[in-house]
Short mmCIF file of C-alpha atoms in Angstrom, two decimals:
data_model
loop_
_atom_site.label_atom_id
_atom_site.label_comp_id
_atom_site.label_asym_id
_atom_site.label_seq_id
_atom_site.Cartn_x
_atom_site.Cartn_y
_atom_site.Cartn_z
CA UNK A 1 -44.17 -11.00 -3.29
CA UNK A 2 -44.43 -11.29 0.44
CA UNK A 3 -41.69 -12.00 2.73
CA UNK A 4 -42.38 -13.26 6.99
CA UNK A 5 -39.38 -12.13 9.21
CA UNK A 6 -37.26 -14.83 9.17
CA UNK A 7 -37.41 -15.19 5.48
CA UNK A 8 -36.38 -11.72 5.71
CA UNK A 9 -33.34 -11.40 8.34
CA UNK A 10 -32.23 -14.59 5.74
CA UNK A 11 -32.34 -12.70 3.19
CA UNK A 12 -30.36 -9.49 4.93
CA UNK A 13 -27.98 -11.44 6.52
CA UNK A 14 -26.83 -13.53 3.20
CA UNK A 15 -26.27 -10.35 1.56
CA UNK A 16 -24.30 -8.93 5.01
CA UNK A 17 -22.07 -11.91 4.51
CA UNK A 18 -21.37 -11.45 0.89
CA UNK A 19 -20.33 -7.63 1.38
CA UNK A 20 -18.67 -7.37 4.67
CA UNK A 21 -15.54 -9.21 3.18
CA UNK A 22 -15.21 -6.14 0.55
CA UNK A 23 -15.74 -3.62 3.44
CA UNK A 24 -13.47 -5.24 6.11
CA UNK A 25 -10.65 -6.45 4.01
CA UNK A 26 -8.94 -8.92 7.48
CA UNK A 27 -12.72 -10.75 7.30
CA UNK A 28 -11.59 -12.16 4.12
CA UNK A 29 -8.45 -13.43 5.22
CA UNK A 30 -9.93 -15.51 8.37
CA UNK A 31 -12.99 -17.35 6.73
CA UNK A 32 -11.65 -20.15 8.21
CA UNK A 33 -8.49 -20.16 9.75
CA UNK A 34 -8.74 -23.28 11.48
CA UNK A 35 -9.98 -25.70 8.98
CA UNK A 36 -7.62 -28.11 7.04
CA UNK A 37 -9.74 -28.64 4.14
CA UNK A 38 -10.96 -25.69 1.58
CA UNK A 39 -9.01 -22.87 -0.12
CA UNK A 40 -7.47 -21.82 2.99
CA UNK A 41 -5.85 -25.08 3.59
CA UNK A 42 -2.18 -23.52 2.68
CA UNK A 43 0.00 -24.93 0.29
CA UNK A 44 0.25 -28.85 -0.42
CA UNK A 45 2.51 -30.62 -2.69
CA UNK A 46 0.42 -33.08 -4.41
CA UNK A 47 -3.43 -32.22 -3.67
CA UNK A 48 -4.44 -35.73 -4.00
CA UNK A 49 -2.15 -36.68 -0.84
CA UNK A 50 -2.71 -35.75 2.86
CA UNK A 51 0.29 -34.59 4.45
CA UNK A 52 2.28 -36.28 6.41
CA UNK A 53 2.42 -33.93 9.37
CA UNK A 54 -0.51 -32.16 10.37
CA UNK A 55 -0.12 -28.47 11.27
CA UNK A 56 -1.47 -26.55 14.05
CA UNK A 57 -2.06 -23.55 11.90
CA UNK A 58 -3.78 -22.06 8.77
CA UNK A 59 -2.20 -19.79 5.92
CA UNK A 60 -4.09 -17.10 5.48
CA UNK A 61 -2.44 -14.70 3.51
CA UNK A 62 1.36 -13.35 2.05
CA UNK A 63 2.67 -11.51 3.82
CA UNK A 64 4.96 -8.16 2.08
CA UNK A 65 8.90 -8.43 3.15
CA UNK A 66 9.81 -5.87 4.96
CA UNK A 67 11.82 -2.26 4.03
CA UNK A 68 15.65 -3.13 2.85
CA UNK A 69 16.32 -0.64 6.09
CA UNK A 70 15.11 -2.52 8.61
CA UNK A 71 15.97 -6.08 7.57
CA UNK A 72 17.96 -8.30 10.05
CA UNK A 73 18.71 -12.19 9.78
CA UNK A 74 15.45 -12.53 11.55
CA UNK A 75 13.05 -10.81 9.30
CA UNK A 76 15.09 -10.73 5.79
CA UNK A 77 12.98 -13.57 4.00
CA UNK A 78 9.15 -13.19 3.15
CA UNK A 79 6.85 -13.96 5.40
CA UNK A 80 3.56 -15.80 5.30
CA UNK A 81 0.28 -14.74 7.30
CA UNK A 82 -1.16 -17.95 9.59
CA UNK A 83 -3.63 -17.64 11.95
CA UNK A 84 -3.40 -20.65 15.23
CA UNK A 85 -5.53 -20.81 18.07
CA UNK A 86 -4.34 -17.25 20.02
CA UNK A 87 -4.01 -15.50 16.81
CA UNK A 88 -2.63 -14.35 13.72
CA UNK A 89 0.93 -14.58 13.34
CA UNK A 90 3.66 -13.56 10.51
CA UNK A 91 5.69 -16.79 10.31
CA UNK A 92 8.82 -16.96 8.02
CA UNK A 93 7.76 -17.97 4.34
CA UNK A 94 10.98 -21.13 4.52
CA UNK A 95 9.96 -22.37 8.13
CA UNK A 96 6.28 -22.50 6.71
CA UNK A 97 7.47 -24.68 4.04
CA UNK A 98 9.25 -27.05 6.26
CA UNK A 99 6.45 -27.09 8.61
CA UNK A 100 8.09 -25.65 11.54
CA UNK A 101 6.01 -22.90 13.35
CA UNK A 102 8.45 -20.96 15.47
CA UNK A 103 10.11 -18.37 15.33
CA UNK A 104 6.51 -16.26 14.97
CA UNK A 105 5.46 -12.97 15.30
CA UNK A 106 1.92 -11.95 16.51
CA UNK A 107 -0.08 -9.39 14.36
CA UNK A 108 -2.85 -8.07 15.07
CA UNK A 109 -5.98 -6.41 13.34
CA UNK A 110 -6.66 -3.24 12.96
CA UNK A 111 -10.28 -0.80 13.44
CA UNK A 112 -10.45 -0.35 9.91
CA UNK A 113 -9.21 -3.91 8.41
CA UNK A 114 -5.68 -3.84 7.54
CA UNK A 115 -2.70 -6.36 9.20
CA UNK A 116 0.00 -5.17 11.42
CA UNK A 117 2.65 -6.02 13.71
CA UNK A 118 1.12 -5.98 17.20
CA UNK A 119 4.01 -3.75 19.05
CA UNK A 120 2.08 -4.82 22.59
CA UNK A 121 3.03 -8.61 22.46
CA UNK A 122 5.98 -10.41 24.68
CA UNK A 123 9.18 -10.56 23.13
CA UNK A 124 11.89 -11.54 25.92
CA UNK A 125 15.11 -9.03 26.53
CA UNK A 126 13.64 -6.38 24.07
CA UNK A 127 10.85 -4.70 22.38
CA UNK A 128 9.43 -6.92 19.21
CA UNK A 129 9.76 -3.66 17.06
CA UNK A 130 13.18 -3.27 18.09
CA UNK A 131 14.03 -7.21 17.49
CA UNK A 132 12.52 -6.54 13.98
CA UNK A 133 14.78 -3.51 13.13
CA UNK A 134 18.10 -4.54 14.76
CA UNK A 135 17.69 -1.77 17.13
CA UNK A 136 18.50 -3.87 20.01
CA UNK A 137 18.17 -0.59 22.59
CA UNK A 138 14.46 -0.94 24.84
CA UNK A 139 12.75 1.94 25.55
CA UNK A 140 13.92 1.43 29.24
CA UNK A 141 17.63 1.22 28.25
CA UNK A 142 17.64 4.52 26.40
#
């Protein structure tokens, strides 16, 4: 059976698609972060009803509490993986529920596939790592 080019790079790139998620593990998490339809269309009450408010985000993943060491009132509950516009962001597993989108925390993905906190992003009058583990002491201060 013969095959022309394009029939070919089809044919290549269908099966790229199908195996890259296994390989890169964050590619299956971001499909399609910004749709509101599909099975990335986070979690809805009644699926035969739209909601009420629309969200400006996507769930696209749980997200693991953290360590019993390093929990403070900010980070203590579970938190759920969304991705909006900018990014992908760890937003608190209640305040996803009611539909509120802040407080956040960016995340970021790494060379070989996994989620994690991304330490480089603005937090104001401290460090986002230290906000996170009740360390309120910057790098600057000690």
């Amino acid at each position: 059976m013969e095959m022309n080019r394009s029939g070919f790079l089809k044919k290549i790139l269908g099966e790229a698609l199908q195996v890259l998620p296994h390989v890169v593990p964050a590619l299956n998490l971001i499909q399609a972060p910004f749709s509101n339809v599909g099975p990335l269309a986070g979690p809805q009450a009644n699926a035969g009803e739209a909601e009420e408010r629309p969200r400006p985000w996507q769930e696209v993943g749980g997200w693991a509490d953290f360590p019993p060491g390093t929990q403070t009132p900010v980070n203590q509950g579970q938190h759920i993986v969304v991705a909006f516009e900018r990014g992908l962001y760890a937003l608190d597993s209640d305040l996803f529920h009611k539909g509120e989108a802040f407080p956040r925390r960016p995340l970021r993905i790494e060379p070989h596939g996994q989620i994690s906190l991304n330490q480089q992003a603005f937090w104001p009058g401290k460090d986002y790592l230290s906000h996170l583990t009740g360390n309120r002491n910057t790098e600057e201060e000690t």
